[in-house]
mmCIF file of C-alpha atoms (C1' of nucleotides) in Angstrom:
data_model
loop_
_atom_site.group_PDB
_atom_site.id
_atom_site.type_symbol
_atom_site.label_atom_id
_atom_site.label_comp_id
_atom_site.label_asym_id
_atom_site.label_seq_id
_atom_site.Cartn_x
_atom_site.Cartn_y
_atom_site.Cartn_z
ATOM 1 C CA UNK A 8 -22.866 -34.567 -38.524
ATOM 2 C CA UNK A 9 -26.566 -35.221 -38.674
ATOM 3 C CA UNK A 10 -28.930 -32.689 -36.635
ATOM 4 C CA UNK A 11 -31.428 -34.244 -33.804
ATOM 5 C CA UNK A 12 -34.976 -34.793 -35.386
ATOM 6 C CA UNK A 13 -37.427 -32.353 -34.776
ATOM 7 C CA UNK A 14 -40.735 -32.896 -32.266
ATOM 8 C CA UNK A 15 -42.589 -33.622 -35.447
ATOM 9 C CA UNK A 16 -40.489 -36.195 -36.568
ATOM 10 C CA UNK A 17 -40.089 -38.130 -33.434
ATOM 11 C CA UNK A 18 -44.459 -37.941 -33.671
ATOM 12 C CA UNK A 19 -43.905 -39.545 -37.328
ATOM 13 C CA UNK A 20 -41.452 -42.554 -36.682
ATOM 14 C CA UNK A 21 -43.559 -43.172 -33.548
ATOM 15 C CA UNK A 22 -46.752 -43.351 -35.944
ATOM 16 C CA UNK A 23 -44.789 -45.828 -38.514
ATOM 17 C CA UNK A 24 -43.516 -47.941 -35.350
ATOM 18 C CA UNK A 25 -46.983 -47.870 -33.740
ATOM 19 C CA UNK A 26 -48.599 -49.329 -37.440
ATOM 20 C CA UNK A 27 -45.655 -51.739 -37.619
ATOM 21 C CA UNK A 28 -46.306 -53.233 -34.240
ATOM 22 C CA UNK A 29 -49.738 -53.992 -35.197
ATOM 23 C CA UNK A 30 -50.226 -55.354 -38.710
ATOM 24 C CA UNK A 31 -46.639 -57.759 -37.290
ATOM 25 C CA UNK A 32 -49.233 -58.466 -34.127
ATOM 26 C CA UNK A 33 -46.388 -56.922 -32.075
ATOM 27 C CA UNK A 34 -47.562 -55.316 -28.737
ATOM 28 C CA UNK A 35 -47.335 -51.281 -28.278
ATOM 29 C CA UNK A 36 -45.439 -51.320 -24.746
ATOM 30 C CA UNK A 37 -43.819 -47.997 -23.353
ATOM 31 C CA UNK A 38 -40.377 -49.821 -22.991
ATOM 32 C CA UNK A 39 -40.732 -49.822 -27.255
ATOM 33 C CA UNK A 40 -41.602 -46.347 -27.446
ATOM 34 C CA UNK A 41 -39.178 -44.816 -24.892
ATOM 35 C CA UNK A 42 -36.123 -46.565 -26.780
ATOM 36 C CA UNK A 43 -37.479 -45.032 -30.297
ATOM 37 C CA UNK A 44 -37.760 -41.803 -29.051
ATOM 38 C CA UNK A 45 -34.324 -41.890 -26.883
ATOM 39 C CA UNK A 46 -32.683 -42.562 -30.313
ATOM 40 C CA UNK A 47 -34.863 -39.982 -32.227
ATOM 41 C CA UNK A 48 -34.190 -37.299 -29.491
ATOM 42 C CA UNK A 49 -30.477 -37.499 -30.228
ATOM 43 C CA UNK A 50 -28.172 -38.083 -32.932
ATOM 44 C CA UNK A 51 -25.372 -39.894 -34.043
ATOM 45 C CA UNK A 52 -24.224 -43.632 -33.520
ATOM 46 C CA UNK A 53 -24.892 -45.955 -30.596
ATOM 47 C CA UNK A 54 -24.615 -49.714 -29.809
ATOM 48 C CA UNK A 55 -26.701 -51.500 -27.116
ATOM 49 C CA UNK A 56 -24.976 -50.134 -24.119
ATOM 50 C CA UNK A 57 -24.762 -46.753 -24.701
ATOM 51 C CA UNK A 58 -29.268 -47.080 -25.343
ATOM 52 C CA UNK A 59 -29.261 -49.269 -21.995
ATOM 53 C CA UNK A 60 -27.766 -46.089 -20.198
ATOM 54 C CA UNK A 61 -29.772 -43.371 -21.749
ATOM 55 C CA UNK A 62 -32.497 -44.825 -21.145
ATOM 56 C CA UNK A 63 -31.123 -45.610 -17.485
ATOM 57 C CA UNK A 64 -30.498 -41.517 -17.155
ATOM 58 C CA UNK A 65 -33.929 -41.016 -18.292
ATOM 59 C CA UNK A 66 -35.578 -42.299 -14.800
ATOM 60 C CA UNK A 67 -37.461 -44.461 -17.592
ATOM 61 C CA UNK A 68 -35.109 -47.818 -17.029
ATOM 62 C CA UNK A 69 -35.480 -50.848 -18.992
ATOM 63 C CA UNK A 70 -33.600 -53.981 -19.398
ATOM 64 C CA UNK A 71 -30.769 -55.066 -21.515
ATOM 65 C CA UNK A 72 -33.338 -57.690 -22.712
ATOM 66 C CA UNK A 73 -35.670 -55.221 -24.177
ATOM 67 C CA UNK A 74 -33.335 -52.631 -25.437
ATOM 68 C CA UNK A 75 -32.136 -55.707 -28.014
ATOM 69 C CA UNK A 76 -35.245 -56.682 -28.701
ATOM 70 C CA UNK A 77 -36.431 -53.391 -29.355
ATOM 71 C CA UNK A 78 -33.695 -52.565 -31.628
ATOM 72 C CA UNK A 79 -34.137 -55.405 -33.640
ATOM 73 C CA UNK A 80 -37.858 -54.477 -34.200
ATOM 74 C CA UNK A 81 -36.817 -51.241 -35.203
ATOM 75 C CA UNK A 82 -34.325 -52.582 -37.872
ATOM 76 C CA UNK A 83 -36.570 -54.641 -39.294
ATOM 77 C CA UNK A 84 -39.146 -51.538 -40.152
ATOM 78 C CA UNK A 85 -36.597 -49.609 -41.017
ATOM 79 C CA UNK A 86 -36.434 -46.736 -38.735
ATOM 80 C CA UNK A 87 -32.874 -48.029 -37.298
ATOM 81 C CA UNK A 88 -29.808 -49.378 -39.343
ATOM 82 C CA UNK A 89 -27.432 -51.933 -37.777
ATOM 83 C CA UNK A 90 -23.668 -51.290 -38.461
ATOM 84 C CA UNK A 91 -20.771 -53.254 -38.165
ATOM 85 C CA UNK A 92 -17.960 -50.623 -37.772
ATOM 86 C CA UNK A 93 -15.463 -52.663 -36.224
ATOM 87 C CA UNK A 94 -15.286 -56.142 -34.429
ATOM 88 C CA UNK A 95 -18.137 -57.997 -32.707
ATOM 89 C CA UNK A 96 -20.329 -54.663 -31.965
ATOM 90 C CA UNK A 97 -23.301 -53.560 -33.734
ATOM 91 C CA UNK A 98 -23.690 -49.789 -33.712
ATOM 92 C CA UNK A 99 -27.120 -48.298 -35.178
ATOM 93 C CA UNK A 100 -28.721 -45.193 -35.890
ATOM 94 C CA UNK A 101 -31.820 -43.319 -36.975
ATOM 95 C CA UNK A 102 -32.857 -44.526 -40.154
ATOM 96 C CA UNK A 103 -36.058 -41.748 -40.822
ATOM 97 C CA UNK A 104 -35.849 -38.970 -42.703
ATOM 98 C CA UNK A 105 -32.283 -38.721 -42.725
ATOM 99 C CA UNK A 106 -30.260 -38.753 -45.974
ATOM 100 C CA UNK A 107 -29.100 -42.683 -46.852
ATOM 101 C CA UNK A 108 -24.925 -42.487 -46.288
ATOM 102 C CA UNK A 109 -22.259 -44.530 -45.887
ATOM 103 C CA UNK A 110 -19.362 -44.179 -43.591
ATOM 104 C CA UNK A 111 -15.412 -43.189 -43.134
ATOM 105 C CA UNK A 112 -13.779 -44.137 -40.247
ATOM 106 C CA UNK A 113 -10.630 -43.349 -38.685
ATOM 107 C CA UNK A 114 -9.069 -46.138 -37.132
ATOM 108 C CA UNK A 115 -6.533 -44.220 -34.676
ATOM 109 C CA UNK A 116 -9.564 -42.008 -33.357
ATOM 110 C CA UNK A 117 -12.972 -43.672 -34.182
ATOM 111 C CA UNK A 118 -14.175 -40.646 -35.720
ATOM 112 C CA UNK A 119 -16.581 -41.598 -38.305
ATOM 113 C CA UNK A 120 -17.447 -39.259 -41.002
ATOM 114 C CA UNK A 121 -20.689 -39.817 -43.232
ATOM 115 C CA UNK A 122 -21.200 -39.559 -46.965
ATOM 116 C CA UNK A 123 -22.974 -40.308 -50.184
ATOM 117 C CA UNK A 124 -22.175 -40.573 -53.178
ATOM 118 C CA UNK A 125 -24.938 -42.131 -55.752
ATOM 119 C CA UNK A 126 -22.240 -44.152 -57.765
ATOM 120 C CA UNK A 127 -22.890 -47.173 -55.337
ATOM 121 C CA UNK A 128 -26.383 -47.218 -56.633
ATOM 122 C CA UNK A 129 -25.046 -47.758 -60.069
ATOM 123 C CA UNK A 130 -22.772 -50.160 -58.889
ATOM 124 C CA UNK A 131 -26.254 -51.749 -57.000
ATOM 125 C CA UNK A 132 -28.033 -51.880 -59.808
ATOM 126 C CA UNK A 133 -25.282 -53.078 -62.454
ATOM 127 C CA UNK A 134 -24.738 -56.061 -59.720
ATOM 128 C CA UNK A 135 -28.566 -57.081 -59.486
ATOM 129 C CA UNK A 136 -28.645 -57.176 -63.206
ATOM 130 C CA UNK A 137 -25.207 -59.237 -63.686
ATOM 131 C CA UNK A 138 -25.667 -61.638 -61.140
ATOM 132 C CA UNK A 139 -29.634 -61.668 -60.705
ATOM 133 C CA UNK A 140 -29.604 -61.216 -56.914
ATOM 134 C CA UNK A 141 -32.195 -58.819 -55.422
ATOM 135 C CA UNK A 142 -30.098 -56.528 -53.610
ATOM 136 C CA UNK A 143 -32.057 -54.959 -50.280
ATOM 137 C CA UNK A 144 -28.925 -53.271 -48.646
ATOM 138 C CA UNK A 145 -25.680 -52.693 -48.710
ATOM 139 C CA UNK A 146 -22.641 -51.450 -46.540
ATOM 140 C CA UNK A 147 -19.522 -49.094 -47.668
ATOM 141 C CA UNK A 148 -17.315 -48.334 -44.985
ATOM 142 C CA UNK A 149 -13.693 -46.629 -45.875
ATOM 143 C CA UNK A 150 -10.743 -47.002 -43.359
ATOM 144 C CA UNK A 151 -8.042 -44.733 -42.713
ATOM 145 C CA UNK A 152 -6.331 -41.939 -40.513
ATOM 146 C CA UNK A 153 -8.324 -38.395 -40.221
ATOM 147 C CA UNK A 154 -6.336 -36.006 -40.351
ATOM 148 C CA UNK A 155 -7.922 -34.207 -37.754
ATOM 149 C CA UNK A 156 -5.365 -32.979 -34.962
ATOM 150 C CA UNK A 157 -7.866 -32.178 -32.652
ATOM 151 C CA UNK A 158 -10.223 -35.180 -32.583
ATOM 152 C CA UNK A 159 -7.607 -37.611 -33.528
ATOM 153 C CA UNK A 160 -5.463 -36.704 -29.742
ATOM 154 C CA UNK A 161 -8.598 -38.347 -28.341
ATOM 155 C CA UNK A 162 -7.241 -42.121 -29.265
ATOM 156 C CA UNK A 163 -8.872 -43.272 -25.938
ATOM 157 C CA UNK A 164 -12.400 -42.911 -27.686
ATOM 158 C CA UNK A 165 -11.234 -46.380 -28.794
ATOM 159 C CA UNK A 166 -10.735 -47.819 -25.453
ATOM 160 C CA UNK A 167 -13.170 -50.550 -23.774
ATOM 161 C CA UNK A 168 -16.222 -48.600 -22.750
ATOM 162 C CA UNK A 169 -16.077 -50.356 -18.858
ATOM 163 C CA UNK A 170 -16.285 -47.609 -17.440
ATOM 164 C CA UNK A 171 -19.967 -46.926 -18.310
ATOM 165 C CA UNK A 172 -20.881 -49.210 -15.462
ATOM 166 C CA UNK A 173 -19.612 -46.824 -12.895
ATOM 167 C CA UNK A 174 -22.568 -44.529 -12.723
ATOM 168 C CA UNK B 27 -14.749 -68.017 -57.497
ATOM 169 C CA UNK B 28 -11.412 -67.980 -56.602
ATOM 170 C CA UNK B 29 -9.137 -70.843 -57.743
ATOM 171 C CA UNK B 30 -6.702 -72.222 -54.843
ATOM 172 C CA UNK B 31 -3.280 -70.521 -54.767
ATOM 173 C CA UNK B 32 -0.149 -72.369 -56.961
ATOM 174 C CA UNK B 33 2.689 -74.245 -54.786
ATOM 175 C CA UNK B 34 4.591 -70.843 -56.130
ATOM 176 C CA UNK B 35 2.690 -68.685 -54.281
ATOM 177 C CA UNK B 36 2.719 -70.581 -51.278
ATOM 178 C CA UNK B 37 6.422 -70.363 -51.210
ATOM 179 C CA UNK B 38 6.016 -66.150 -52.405
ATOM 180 C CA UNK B 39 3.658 -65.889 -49.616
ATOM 181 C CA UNK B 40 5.967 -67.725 -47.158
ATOM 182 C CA UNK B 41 8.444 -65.332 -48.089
ATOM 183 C CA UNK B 42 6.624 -62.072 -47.419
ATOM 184 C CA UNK B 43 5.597 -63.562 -44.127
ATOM 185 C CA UNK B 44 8.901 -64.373 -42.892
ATOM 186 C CA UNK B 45 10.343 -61.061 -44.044
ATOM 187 C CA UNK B 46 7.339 -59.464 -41.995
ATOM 188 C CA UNK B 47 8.301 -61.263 -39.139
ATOM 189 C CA UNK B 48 11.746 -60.464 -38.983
ATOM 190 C CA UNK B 49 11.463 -57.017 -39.996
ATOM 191 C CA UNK B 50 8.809 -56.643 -36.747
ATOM 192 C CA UNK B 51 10.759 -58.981 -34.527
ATOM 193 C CA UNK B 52 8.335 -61.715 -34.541
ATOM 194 C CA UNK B 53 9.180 -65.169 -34.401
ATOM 195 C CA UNK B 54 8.705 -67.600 -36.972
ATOM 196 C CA UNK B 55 7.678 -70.541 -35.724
ATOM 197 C CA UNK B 56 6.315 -73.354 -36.733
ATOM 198 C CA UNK B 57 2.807 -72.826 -36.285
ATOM 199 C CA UNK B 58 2.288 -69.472 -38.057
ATOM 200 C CA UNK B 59 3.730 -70.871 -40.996
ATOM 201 C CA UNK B 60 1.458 -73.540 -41.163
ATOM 202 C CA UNK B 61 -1.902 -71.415 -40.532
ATOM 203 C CA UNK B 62 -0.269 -69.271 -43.564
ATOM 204 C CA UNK B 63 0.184 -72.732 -45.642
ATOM 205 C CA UNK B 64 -3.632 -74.183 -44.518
ATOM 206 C CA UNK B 65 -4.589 -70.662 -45.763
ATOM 207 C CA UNK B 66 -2.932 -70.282 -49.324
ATOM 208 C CA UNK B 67 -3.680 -74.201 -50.112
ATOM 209 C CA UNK B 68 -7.820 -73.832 -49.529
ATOM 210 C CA UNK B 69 -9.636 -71.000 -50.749
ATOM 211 C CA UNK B 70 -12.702 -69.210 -50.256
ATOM 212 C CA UNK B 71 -14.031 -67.136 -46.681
ATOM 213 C CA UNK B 72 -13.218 -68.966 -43.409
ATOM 214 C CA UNK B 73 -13.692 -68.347 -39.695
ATOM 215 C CA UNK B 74 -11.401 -68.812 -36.985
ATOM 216 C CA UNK B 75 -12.855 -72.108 -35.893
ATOM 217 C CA UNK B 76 -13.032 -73.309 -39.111
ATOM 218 C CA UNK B 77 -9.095 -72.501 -39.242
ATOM 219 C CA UNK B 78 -9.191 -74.392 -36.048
ATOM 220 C CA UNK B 79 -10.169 -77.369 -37.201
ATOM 221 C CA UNK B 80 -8.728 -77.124 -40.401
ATOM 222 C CA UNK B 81 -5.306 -77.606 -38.859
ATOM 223 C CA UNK B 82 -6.437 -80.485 -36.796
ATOM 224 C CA UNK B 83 -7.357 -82.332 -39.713
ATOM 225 C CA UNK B 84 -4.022 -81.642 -40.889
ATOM 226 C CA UNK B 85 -2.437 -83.421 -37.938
ATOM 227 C CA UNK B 86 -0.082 -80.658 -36.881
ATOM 228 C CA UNK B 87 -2.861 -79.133 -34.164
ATOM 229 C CA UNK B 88 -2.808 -76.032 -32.611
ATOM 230 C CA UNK B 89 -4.552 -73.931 -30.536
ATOM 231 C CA UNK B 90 -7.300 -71.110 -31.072
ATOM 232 C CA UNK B 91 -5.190 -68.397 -29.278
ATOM 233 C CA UNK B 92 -2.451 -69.312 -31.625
ATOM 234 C CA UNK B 93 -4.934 -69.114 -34.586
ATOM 235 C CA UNK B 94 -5.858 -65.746 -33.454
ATOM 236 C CA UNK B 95 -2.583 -64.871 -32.787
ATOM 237 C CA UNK B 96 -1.492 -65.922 -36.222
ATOM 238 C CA UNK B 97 -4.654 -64.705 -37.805
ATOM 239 C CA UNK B 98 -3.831 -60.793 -36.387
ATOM 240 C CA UNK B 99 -0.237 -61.008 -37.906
ATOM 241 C CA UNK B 100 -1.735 -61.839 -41.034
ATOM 242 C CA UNK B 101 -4.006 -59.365 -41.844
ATOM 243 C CA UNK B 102 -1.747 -56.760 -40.540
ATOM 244 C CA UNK B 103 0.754 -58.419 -43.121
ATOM 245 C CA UNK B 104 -1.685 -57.464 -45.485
ATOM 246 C CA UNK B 105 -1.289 -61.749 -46.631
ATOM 247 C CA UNK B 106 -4.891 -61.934 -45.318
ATOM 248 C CA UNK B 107 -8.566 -59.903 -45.460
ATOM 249 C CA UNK B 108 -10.947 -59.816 -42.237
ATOM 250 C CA UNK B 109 -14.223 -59.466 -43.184
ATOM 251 C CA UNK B 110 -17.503 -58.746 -41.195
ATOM 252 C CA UNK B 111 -20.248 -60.384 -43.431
ATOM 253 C CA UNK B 112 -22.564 -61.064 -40.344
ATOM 254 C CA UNK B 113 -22.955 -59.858 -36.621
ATOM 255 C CA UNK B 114 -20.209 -61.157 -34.306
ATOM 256 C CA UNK B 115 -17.758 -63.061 -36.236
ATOM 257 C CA UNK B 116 -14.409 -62.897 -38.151
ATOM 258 C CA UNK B 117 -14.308 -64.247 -41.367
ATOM 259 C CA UNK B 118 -10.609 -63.950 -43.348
ATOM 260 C CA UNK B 119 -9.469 -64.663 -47.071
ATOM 261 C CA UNK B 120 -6.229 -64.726 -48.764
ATOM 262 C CA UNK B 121 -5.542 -61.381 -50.290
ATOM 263 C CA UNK B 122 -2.068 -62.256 -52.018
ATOM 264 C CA UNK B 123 -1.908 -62.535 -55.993
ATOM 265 C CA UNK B 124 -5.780 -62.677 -55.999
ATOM 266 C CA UNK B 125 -7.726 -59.759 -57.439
ATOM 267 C CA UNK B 126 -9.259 -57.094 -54.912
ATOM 268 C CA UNK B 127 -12.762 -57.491 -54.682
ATOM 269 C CA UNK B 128 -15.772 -56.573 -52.979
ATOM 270 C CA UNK B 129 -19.028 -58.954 -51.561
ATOM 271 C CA UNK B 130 -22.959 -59.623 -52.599
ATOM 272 C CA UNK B 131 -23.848 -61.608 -49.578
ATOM 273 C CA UNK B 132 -27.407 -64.183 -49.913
ATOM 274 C CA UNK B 133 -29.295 -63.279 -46.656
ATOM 275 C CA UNK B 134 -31.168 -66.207 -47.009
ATOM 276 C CA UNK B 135 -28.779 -69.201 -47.749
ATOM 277 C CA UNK B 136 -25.177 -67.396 -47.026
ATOM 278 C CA UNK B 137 -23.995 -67.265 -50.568
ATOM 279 C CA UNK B 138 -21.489 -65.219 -51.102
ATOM 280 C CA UNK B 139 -20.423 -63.709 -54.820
ATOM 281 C CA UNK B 140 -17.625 -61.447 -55.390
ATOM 282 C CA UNK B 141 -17.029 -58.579 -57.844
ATOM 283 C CA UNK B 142 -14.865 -56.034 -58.376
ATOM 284 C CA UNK B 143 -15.768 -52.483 -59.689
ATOM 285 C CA UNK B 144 -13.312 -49.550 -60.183
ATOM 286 C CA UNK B 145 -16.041 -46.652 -59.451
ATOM 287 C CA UNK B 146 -15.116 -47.791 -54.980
ATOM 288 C CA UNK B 147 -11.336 -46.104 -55.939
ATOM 289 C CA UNK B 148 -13.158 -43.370 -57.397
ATOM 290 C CA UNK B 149 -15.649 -42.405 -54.668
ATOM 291 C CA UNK B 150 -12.424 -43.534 -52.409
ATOM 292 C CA UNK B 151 -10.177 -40.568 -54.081
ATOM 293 C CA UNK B 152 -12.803 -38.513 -54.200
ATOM 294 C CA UNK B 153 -13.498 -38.610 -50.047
ATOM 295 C CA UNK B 154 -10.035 -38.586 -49.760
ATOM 296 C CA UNK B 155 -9.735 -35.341 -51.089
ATOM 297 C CA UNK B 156 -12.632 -33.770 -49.713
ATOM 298 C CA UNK B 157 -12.215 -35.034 -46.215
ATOM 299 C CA UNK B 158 -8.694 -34.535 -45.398
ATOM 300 C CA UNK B 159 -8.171 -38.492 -44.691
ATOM 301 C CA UNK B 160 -5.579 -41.157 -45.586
ATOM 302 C CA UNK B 161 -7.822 -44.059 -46.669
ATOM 303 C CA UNK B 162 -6.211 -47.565 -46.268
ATOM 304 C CA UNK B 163 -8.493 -49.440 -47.117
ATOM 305 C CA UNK B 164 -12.818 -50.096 -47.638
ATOM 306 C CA UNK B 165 -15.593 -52.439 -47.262
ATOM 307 C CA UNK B 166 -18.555 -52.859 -49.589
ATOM 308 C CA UNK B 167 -21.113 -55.492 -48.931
ATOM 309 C CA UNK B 168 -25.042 -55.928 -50.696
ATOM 310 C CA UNK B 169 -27.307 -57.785 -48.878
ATOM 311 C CA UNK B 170 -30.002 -59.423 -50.656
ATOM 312 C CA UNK B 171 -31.662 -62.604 -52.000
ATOM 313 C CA UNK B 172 -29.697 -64.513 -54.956
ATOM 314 C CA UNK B 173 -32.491 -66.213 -56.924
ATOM 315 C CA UNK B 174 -30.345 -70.056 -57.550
ATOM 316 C CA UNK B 175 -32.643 -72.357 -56.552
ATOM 317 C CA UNK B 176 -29.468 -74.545 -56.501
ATOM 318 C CA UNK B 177 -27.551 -72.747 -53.419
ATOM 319 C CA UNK B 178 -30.407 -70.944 -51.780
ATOM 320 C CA UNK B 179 -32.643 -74.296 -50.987
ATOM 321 C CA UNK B 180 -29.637 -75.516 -49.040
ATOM 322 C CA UNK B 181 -30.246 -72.577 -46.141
ATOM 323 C CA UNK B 182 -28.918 -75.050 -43.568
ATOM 324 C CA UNK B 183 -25.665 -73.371 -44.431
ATOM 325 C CA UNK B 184 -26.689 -70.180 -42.182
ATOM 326 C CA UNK B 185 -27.313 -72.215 -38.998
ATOM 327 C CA UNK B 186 -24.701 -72.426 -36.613
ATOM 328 C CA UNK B 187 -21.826 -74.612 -36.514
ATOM 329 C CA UNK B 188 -21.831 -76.159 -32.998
ATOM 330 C CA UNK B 189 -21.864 -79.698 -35.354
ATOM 331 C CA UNK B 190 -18.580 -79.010 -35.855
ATOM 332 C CA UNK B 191 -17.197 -79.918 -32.358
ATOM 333 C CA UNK B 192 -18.801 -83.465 -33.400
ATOM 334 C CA UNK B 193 -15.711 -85.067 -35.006
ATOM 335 C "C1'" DC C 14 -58.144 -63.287 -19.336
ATOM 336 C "C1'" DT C 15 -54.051 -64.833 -21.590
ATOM 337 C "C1'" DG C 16 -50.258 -64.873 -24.538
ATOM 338 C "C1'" DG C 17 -46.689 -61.803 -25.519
ATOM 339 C "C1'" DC C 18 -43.445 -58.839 -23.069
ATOM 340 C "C1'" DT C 19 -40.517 -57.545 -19.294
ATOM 341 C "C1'" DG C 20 -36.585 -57.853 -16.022
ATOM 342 C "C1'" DC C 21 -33.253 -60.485 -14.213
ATOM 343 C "C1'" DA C 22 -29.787 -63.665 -14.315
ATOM 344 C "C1'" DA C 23 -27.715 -67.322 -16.398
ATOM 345 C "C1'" DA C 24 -26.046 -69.340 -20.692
ATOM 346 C "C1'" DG C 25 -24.268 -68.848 -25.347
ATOM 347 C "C1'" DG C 26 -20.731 -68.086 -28.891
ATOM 348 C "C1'" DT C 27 -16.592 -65.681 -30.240
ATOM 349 C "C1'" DT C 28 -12.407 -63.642 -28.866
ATOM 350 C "C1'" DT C 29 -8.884 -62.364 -25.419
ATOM 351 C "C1'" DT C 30 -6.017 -63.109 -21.449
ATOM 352 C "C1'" DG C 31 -3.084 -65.300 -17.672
ATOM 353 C "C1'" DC C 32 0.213 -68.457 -16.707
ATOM 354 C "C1'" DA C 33 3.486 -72.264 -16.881
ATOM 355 C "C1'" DA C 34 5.987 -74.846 -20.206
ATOM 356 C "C1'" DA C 35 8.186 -74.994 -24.703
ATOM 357 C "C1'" DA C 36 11.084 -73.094 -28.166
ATOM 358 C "C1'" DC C 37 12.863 -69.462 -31.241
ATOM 359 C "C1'" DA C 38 16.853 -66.370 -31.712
ATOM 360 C "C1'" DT D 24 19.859 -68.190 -22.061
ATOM 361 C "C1'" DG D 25 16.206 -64.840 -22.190
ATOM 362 C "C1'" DT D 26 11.885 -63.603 -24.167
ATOM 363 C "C1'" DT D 27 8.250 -64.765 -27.268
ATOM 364 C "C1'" DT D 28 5.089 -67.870 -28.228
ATOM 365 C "C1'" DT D 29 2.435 -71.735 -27.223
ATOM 366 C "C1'" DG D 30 -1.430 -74.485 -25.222
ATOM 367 C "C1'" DC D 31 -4.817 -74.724 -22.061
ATOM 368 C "C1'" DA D 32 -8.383 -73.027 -19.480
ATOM 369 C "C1'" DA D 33 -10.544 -69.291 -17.534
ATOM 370 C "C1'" DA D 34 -12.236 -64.746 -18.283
ATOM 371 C "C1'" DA D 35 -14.178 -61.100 -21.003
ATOM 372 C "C1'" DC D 36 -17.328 -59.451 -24.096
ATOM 373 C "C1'" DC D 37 -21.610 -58.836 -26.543
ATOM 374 C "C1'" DT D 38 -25.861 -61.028 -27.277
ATOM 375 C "C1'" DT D 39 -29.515 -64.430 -26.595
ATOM 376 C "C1'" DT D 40 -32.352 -67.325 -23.749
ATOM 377 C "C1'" DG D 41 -35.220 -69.203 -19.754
ATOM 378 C "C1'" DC D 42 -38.463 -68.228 -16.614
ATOM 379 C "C1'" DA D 43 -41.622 -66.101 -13.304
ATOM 380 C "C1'" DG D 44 -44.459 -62.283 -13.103
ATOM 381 C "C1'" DC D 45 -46.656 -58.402 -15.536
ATOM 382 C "C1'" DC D 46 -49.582 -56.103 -18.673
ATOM 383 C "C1'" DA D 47 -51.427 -54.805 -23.381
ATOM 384 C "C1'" DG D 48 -55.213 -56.163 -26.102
#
DNA sequence: CTGGCTGCAAAGGTTTTGCAAAACA
DNA sequence: TGTTTTGCAAAACCTTTGCAGCCAG
């Protein structure tokens, strides 16, 4: 699993965010800043909902509205990536100074386990040249049971999240 | 691209499906086999509403649950691939007698090319091993800009498809 | 100031569900 | 005949949008 950024890092992405907002004429509002460093200060993978209560349990609330928005401002600098781990949910993470992966993921459990490997670049760059297609991203996801006794018990990670609203 | 499916494997695809179905204790009725049918005789990526209206066209209508329905047994048939090329929506292929393959997706006009490329079983064995996990299966997708001026001038083909509803 | 941003709530699009009627086994 | 499955419509779910008021520039 990744580790949570350091101070310094959370200053850094705040910097690039802060110099993206203005040469895009985007304004520099708190609500932006609070949801970068919510997802700086921890780690892992989140979709909408889960940012829309941390930043609740901050004090610091903002709207559904704005956590979307934000997020998609941050994906398009590139200091968040949007997955698509299963159906109709995007889930995203810190993009900055943090190793580019891909992603194995159990479907009993929902455990997702990162990787790299650099043989997808080669596959990349044999693909641009074949087809002529500027590639900007890509996605590998793997599928499968973890083997993992202890996590894998916890099947009701995969259960609707409706509880969230019962803070 | 792929080349629709022979009368043959229509009938070899029938076949699995209804062995599937009895072997799970499904029924087979009428309307599953004709999704199956709409599926094999077309070809290409589709969406649930597209399968929708597909079968209206044919004459012999049925409804979306049942589409869904059908859709679900499908891919768990393995007759059938679900795909997540964009945010929030299904799109399937026939997987029978067709050659496994993987997806360079056009992010400006939709285009989709397929390729195949044996280094994915590779890494896949590879993670396999390391990780401890049964892999069943994997999802690689680049994201980029193919340079036909043909296709990628038509980028009406991204909007969305509430003209469909107009028939 | 003033146009972009926010919060809220309502609408949007895709998928699932509840229920009575139909139909497979 | 007894359950699945169907069709329909309503609900659920995630996301986007409309709008009045707010606030960054």
């Amino acid at each position: 699993m990744a580790t949570p950024a350091l101070q310094e890092t959370i200053e850094e992405v705040k910097e690039i965010f802060r110099s993206y907002l203005k040469t895009n004429g985007h304004r520099q509002t708190p609500e932006r800043f609070m949801v970068l460093e919510e997802i700086y200060k921890a780690d892992g993978h989140f979709d909408a909902d889960d940012m829309f209560f941390k930043m609740k349990d901050t004090g610091y609330r903002v709207s559904r509205a704005t956590v979307y928005n934000t997020l998609d401002l941050l994906v398009e600098c590139g200091l968040v990536q949007r997955h698509q781990f299963r159906q109709n949910q995007s889930y995203y993470e810190r993009a900055y100074s943090y190793r580019q992966h891909d992603h194995v993921i159990c479907d009993d459990c929902g455990a997702i386990i990162e990787f790299c490997d650099p043989r997808i670049f080669e596959i990349q760059s044999m693909i641009q040249k074949i087809h002529d297609f500027d590639i900007s991203g890509h996605s590998l996801h793997f599928y499968g049971k973890c083997n993992d006794p202890q996590t894998c018990t916890r099947k009701s990670d995969l259960k609707r999240k409706s509880t969230k609203e019962q803070e």
